[in-house]
Short mmCIF file of C-alpha atoms in Angstrom, two decimals:
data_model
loop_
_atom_site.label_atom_id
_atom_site.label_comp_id
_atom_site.label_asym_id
_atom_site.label_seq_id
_atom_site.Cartn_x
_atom_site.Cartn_y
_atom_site.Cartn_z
CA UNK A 931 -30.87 -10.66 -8.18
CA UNK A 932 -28.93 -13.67 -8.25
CA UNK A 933 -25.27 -13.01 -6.80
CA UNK A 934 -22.08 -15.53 -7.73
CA UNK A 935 -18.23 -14.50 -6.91
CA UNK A 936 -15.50 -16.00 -8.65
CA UNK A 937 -12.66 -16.45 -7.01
CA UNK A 938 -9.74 -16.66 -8.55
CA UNK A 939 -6.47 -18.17 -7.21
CA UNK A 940 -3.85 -18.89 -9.82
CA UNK A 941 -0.96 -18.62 -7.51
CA UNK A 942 2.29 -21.42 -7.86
CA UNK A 943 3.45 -19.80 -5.08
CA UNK A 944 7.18 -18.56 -6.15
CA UNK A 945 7.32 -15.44 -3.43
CA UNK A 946 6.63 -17.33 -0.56
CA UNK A 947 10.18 -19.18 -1.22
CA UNK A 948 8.10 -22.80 -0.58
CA UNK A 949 5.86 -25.27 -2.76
CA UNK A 950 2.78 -24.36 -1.48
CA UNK A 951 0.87 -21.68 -3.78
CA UNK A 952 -0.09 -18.81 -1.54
CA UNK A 953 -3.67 -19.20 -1.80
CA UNK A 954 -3.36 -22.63 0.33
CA UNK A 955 -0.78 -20.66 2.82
CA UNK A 956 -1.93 -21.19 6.15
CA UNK A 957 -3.66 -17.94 7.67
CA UNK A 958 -4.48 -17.92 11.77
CA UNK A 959 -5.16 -21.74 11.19
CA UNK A 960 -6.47 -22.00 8.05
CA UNK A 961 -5.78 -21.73 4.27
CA UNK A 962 -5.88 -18.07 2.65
CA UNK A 963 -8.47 -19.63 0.67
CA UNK A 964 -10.59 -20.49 3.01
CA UNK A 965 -10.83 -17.29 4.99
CA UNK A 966 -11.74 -15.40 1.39
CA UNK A 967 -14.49 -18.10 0.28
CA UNK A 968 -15.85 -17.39 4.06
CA UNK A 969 -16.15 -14.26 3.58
CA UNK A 970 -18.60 -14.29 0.88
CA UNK A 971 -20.38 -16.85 2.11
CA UNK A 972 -21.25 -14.88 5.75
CA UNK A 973 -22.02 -11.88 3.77
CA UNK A 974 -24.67 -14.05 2.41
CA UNK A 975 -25.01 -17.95 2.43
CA UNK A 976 -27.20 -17.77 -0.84
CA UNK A 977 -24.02 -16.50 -3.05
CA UNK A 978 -22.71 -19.18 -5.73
CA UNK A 979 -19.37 -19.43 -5.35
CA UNK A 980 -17.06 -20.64 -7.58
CA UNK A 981 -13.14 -21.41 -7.26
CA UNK A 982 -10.87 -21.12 -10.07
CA UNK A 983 -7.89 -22.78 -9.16
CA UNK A 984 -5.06 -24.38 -11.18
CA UNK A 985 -5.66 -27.96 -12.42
CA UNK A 986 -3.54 -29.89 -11.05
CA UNK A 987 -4.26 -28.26 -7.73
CA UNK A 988 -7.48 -29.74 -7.29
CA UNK A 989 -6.95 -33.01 -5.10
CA UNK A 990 -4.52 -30.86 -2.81
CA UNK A 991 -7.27 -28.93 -2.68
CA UNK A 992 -9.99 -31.29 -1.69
CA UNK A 993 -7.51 -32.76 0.63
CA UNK A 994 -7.41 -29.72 2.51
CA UNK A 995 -11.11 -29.57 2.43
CA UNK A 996 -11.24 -32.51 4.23
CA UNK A 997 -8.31 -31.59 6.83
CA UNK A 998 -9.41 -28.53 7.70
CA UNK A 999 -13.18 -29.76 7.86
CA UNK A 1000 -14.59 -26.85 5.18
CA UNK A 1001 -17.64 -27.40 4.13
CA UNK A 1002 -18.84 -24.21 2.38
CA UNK A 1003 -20.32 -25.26 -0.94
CA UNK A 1004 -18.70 -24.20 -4.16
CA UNK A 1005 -17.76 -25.40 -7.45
CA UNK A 1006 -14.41 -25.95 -8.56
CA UNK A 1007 -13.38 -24.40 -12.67
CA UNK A 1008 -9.61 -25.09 -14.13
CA UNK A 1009 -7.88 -21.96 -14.46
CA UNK A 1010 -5.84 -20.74 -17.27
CA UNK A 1011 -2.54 -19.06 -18.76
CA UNK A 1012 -3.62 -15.88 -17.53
CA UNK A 1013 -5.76 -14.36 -15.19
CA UNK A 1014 -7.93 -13.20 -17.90
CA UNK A 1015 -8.68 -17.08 -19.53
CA UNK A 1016 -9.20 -17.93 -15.33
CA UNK A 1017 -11.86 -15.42 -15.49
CA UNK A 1018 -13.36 -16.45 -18.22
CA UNK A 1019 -13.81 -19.84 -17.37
CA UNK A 1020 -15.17 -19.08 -14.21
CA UNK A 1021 -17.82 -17.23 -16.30
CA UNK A 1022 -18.31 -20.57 -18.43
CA UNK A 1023 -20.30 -22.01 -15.75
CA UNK A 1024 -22.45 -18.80 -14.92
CA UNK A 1025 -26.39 -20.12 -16.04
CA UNK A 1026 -28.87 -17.29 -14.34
CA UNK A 1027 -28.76 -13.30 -15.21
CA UNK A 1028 -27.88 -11.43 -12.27
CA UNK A 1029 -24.36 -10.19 -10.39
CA UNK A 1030 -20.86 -11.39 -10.29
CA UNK A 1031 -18.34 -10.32 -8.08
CA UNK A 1032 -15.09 -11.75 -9.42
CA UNK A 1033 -12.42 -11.28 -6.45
CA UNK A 1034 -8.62 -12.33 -5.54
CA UNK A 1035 -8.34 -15.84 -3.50
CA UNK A 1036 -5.44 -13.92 -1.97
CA UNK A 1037 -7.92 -10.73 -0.95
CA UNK A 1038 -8.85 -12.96 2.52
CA UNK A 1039 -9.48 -9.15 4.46
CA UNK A 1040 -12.54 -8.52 2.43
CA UNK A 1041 -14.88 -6.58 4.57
CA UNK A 1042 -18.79 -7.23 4.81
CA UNK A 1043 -18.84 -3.30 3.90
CA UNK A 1044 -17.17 -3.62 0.74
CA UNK A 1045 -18.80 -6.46 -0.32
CA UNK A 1046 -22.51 -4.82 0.43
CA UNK A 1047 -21.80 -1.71 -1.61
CA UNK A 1048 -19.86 -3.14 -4.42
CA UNK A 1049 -23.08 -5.62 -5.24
CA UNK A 1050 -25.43 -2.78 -4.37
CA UNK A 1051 -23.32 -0.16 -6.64
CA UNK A 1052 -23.75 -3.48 -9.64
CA UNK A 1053 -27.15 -3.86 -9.04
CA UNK A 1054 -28.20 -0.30 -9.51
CA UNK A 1055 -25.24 1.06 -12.31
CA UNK A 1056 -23.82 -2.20 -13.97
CA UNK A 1057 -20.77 -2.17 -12.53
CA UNK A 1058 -18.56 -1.24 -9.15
CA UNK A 1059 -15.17 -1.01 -8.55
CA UNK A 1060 -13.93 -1.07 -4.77
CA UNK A 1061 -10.69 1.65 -4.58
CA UNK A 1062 -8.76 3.50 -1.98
CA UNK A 1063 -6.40 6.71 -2.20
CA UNK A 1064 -3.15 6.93 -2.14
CA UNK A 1065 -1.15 7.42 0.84
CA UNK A 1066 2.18 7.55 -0.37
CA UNK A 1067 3.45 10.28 -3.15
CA UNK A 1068 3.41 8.99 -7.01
CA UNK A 1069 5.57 9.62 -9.84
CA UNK A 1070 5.12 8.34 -13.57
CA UNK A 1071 7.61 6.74 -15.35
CA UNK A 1072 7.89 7.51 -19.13
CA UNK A 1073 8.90 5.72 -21.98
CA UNK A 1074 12.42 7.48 -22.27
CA UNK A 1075 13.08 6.95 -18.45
CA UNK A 1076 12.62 10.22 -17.55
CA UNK A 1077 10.50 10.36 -13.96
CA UNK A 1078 7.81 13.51 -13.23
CA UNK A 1079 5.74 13.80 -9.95
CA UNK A 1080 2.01 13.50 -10.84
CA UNK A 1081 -0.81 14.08 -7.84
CA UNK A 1082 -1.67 11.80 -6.05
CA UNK A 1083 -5.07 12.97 -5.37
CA UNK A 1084 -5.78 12.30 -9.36
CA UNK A 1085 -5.14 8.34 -8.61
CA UNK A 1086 -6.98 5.87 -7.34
CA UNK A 1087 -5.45 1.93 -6.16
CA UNK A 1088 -8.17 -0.64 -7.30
CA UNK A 1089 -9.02 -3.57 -4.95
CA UNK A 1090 -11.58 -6.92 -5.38
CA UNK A 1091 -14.34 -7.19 -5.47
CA UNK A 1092 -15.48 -6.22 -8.89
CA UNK A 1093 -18.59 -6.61 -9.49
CA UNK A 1094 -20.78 -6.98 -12.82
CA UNK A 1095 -24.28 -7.30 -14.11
CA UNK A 1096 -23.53 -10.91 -15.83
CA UNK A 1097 -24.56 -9.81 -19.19
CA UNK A 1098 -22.07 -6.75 -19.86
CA UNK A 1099 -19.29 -8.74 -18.00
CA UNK A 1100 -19.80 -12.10 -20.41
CA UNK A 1101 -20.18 -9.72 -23.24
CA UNK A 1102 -16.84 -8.04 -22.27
CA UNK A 1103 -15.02 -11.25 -22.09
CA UNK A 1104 -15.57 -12.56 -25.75
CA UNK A 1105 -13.21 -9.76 -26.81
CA UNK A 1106 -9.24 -10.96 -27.17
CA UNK A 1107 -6.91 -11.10 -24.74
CA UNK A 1108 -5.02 -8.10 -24.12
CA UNK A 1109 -1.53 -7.83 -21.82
CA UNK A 1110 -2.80 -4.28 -20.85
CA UNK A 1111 -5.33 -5.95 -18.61
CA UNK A 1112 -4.48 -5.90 -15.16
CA UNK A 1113 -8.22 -6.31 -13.32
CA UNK A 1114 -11.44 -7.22 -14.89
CA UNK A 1115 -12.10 -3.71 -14.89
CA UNK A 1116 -9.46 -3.00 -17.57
CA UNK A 1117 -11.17 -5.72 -19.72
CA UNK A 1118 -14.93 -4.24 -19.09
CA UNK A 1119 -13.66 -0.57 -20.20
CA UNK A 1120 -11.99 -1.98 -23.31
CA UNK A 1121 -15.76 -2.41 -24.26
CA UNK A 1122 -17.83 -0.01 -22.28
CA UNK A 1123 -15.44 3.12 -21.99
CA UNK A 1124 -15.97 5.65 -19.06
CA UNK A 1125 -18.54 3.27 -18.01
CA UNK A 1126 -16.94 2.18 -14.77
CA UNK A 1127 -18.58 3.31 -11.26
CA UNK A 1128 -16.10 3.63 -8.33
CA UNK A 1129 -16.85 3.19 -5.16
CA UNK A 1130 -15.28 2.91 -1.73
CA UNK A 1131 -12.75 0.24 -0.53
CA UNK A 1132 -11.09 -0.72 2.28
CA UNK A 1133 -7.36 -0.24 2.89
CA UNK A 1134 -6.92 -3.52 5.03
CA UNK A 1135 -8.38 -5.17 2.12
CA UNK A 1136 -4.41 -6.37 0.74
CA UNK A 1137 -3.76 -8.54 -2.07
CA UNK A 1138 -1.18 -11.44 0.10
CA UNK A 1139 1.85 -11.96 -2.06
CA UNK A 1140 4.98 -11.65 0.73
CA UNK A 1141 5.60 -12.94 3.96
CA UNK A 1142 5.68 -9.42 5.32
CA UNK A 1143 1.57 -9.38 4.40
CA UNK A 1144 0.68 -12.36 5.64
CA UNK A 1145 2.46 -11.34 8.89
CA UNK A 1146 -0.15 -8.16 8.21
CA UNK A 1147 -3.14 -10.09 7.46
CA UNK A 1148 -2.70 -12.41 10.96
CA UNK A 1149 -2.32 -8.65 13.09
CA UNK A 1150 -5.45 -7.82 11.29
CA UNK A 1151 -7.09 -10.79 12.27
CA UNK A 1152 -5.96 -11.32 15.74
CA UNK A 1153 -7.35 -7.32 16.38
CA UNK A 1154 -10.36 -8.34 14.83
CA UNK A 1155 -11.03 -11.09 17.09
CA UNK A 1156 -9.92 -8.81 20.05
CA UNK A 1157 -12.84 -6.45 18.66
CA UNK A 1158 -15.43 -8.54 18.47
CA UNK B 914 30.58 14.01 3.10
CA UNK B 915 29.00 15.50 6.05
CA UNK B 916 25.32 13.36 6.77
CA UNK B 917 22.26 15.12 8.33
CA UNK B 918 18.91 13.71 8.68
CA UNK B 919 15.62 15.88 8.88
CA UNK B 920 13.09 13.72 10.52
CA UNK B 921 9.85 16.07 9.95
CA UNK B 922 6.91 14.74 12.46
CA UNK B 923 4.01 17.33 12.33
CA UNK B 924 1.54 15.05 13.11
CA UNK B 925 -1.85 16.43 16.05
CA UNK B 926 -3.09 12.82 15.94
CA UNK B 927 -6.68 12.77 14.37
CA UNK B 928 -6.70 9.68 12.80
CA UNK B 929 -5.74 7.94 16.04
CA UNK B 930 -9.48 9.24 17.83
CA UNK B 931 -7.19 10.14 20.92
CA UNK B 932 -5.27 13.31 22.05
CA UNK B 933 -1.71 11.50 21.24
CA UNK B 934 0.14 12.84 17.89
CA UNK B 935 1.12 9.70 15.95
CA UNK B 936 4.44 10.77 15.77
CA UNK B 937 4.37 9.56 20.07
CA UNK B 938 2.10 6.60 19.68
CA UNK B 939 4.25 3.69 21.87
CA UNK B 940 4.87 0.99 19.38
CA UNK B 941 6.33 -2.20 20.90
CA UNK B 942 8.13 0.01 24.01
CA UNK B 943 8.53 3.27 22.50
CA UNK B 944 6.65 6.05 20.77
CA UNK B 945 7.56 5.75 16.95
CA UNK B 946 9.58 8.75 16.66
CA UNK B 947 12.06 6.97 18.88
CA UNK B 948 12.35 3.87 16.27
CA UNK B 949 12.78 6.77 13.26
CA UNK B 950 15.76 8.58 15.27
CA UNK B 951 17.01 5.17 16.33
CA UNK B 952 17.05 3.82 12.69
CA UNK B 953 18.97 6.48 11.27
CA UNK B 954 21.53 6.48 14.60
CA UNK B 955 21.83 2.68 14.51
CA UNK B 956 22.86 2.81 10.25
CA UNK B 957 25.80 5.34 11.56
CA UNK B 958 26.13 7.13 14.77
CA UNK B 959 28.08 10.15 12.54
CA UNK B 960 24.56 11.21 11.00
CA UNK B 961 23.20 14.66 12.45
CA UNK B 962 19.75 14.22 13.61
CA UNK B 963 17.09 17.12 13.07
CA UNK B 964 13.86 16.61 14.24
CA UNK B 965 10.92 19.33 13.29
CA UNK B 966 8.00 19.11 15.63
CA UNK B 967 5.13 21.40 16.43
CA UNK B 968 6.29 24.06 18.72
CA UNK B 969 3.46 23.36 21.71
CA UNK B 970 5.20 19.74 21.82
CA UNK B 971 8.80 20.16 22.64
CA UNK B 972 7.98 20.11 26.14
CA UNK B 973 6.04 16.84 25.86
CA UNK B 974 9.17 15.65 23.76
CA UNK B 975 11.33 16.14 26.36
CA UNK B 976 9.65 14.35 29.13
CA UNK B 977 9.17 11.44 26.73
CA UNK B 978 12.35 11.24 26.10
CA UNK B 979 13.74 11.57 30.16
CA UNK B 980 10.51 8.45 30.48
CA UNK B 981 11.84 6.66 28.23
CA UNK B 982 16.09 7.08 28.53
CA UNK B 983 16.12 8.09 24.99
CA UNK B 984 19.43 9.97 24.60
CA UNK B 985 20.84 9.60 20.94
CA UNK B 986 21.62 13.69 20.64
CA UNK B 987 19.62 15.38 18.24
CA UNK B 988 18.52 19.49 18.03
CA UNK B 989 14.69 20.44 17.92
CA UNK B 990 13.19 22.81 15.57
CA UNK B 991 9.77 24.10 15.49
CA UNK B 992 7.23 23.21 12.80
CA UNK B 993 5.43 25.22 10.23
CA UNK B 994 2.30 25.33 8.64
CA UNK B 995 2.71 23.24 5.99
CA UNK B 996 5.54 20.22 5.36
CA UNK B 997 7.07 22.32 3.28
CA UNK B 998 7.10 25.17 5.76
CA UNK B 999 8.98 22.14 8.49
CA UNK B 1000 11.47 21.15 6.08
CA UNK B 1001 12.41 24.59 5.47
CA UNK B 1002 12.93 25.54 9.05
CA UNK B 1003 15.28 22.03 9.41
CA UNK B 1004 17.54 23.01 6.54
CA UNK B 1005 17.77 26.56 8.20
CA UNK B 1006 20.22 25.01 10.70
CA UNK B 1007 22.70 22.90 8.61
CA UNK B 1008 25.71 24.69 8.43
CA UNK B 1009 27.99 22.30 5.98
CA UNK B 1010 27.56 21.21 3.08
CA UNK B 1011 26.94 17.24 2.65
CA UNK B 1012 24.11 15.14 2.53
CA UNK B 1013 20.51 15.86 3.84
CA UNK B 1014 17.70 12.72 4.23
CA UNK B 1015 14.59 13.98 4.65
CA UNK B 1016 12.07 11.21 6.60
CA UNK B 1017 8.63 11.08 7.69
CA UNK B 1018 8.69 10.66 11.50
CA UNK B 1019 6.05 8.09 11.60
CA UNK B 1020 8.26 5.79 8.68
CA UNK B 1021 9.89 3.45 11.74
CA UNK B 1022 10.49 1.01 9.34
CA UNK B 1023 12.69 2.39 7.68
CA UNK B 1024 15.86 -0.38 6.85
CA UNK B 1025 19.26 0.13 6.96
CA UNK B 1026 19.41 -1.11 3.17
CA UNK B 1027 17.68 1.71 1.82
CA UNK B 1028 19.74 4.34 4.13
CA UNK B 1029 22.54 3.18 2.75
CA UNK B 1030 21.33 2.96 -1.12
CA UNK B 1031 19.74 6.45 -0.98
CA UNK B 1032 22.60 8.71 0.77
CA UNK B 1033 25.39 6.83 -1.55
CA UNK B 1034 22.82 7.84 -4.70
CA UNK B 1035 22.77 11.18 -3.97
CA UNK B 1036 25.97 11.37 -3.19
CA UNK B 1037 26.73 10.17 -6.80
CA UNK B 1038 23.95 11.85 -8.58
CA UNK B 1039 22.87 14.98 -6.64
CA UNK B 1040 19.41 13.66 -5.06
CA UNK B 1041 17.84 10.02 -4.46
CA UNK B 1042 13.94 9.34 -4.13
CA UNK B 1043 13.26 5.45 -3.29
CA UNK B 1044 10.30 3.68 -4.83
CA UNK B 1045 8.33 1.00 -4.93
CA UNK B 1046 6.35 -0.98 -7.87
CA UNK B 1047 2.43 -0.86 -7.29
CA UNK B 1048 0.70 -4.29 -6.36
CA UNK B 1049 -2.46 -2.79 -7.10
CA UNK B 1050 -4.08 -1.90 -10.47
CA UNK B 1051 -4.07 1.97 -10.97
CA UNK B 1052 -7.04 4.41 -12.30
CA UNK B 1053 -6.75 7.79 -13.17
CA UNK B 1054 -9.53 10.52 -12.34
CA UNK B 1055 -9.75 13.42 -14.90
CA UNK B 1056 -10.76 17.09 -13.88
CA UNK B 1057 -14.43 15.63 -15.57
CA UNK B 1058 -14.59 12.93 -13.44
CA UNK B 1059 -14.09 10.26 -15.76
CA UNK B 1060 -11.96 7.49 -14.59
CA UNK B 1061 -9.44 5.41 -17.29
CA UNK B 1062 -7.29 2.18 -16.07
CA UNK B 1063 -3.62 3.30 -16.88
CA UNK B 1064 -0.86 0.90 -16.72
CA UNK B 1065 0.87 0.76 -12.74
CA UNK B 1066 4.22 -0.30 -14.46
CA UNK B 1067 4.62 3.37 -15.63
CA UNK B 1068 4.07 4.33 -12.17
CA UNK B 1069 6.33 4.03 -8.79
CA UNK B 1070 4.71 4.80 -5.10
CA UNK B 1071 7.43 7.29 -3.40
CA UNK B 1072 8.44 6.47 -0.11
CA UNK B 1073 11.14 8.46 2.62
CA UNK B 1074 14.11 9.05 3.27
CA UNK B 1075 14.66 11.24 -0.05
CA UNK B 1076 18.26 12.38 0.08
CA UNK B 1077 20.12 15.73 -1.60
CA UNK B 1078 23.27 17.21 -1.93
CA UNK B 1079 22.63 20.24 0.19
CA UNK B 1080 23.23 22.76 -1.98
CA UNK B 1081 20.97 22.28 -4.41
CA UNK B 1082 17.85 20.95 -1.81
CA UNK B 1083 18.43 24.56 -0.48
CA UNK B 1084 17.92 25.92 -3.61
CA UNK B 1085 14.54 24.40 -4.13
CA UNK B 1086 13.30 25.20 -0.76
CA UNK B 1087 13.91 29.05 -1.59
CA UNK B 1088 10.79 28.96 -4.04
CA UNK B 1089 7.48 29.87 -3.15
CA UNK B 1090 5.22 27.16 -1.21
CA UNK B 1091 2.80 25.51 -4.29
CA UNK B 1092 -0.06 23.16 -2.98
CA UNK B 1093 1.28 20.58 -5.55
CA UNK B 1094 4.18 19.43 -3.29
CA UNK B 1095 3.44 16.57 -1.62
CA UNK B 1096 7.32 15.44 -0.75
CA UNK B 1097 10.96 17.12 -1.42
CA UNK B 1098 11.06 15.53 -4.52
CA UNK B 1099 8.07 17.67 -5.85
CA UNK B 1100 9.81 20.55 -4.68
CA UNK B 1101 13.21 20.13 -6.06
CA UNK B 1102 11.99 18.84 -9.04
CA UNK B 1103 10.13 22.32 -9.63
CA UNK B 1104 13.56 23.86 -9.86
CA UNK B 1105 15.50 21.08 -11.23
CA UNK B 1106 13.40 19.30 -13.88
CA UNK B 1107 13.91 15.44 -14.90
CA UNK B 1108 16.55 15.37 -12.62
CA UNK B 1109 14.93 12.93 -9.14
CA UNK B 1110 17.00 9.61 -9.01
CA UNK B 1111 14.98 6.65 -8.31
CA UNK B 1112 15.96 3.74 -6.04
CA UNK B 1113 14.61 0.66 -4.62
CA UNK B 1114 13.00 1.45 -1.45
CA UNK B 1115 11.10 -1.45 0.20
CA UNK B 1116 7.47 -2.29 1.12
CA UNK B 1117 7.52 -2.79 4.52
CA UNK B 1118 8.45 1.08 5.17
CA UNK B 1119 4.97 2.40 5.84
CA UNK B 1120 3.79 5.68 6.80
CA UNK B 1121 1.92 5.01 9.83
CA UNK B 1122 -1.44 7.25 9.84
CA UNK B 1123 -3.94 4.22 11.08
CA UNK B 1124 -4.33 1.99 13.76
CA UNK B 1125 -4.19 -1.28 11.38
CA UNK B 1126 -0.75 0.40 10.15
CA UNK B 1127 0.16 0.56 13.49
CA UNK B 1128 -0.76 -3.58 14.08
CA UNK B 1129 1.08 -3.96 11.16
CA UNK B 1130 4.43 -2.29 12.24
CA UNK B 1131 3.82 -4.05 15.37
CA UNK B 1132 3.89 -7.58 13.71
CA UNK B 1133 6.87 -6.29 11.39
CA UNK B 1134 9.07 -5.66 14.58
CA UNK B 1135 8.27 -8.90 15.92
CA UNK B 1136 9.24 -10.31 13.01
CA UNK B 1137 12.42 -8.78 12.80
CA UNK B 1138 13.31 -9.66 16.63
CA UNK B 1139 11.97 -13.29 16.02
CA UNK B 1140 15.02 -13.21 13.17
CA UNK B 1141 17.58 -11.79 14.44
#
């Protein structure tokens, strides 16, 4: 089956207290973005990628592109308000039935792992959805205030990759916008309840949004290196 | 009031594929039990320091601690079956009434800030919990196996040091042991219901059960050296 991944980076780049959005954040010598595009592309060089990035991000982009000497192939879609219109234009420009992983730009720790059983999960049930338990306690907050203890063990956190058969994801993405979508599993369920298949993700796979995870993400990296 | 701090390290060091328990892994210089007790010590040198550990490693303990000139006074107590059984045995030797913190062992992280915000809480409102917002998205497994998105901003992650008024953690810990508690909130909650005060924790105060958690407190406390 054909695979793409759409990678979605809408970040401005508030929480990192500069101008540059975090996806172009500079990451054991390169941009965030680059290390997540990489990613996919060495799990397999035949996956389409395509980039959803802000518009007026695009020369800064391709100027770091240039810089930085990346060459990976991969179309470039606006994004939009939300994450959900990013999504969906990164769809747009889908042509062939087959997979689509749609993953955080931010996400650069993806694992070869993950990505291997989240397509093969899509390719057999529809749909995958990478997660990982909870280490910490968990309480739920209700809509008076009040504050119970719930179990943990009842909960599970929900990473990128998600992947899709194309048809049930483009199908699931002509219905309206909804704030109560978080991920782009959210949006499938809204259409295909109880339909979701989850399967196992990686903890190290963390979403950068502070300092204090990129300083994470380069330990990762540098003990990866040591590794291999 | 009178401030005592149970730091409750039970760990037998699994997850670390060696012999060491967590709890004594050296992190930058020191085994991580040494950062906890140092933490609380270094906020104010007043608080009374109660560290539950296994029985079978006191005597390990104590020649870490002659290795390593770690002499901030604190009493041992021996561990029990369960967390709850530990915690139990610590609040067996306070003998005033005043504040009680109750930390994981293997939560170095653990900031000054947040000390401070959860013992004046619960000296104000009887108890203090601190939280954190989920970064994630959030499912929920039923007893079917289904699995529904539910919204993370009704949900907090619950972090240590969770603080009480002695008297009335006490009380709790006089009930029966029940599976379903997972940290002292759980447990006082079961006697005092809707009454756990949330406060901000903060992210970076991890519960170290991994190696990459371990890497990751690493970079945090280089971090913190290269800003101070």
């Amino acid at each position: 089956m054909k695979k793409y991944v759409i990678i979605v980076a809408g970040g401005k780049g508030n929480r990192f207290g500069s101008q540059v959005p975090k996806q172009f954040v500079e990451l054991c010598g390169k941009p965030i973005l680059m290390w997540t595009i990489s990613a996919f592309h060495d799990y397999s060089s035949e996956i389409d990628p395509i980039v959803v990035l802000p518009r007026n991000q695009f020369d800064f982009w391709k100027e770091l592109c240039q810089k930085y000497q990346f060459n990976i192939p991969h179309r470039l879609v606006k994004g939009g308000n939300e994450r959900f219109h990013s999504v969906k234009n990164g769809l747009k420009v889908i042509q062939e039935h087959g997979l689509v992983a749609i993953h955080d730009g931010v996400r650069p720790l993806i694992d070869q792992k993950t990505i291997e059983i989240c397509y093969a999960m899509a390719q057999a049930e529809g749909n995958a959805i990478p997660t990982t338990p909870l280490v910490d306690s968990l309480r739920e907050i209700s809509a008076d205030g009040k504050n119970t203890h719930v179990d943990r063990n009842n909960y599970r956190l929900i990473q990128t990759p998600q992947v899709f058969q194309t048809q049930f994801i483009l199908k699931a993405y002509e219905q309206e916008f909804s704030q109560k979508f978080t991920d782009d599993g959210s949006v499938f369920e809204a259409i295909y309840p109880n339909a979701i298949k989850l399967v196992e993700g990686n903890r190290q796979n963390i979403k950068i949004t502070t300092n204090e995870d990129l300083v994470y993400a380069e330990a990762i990296l540098v003990l990866k290196n040591r590794k291999e």
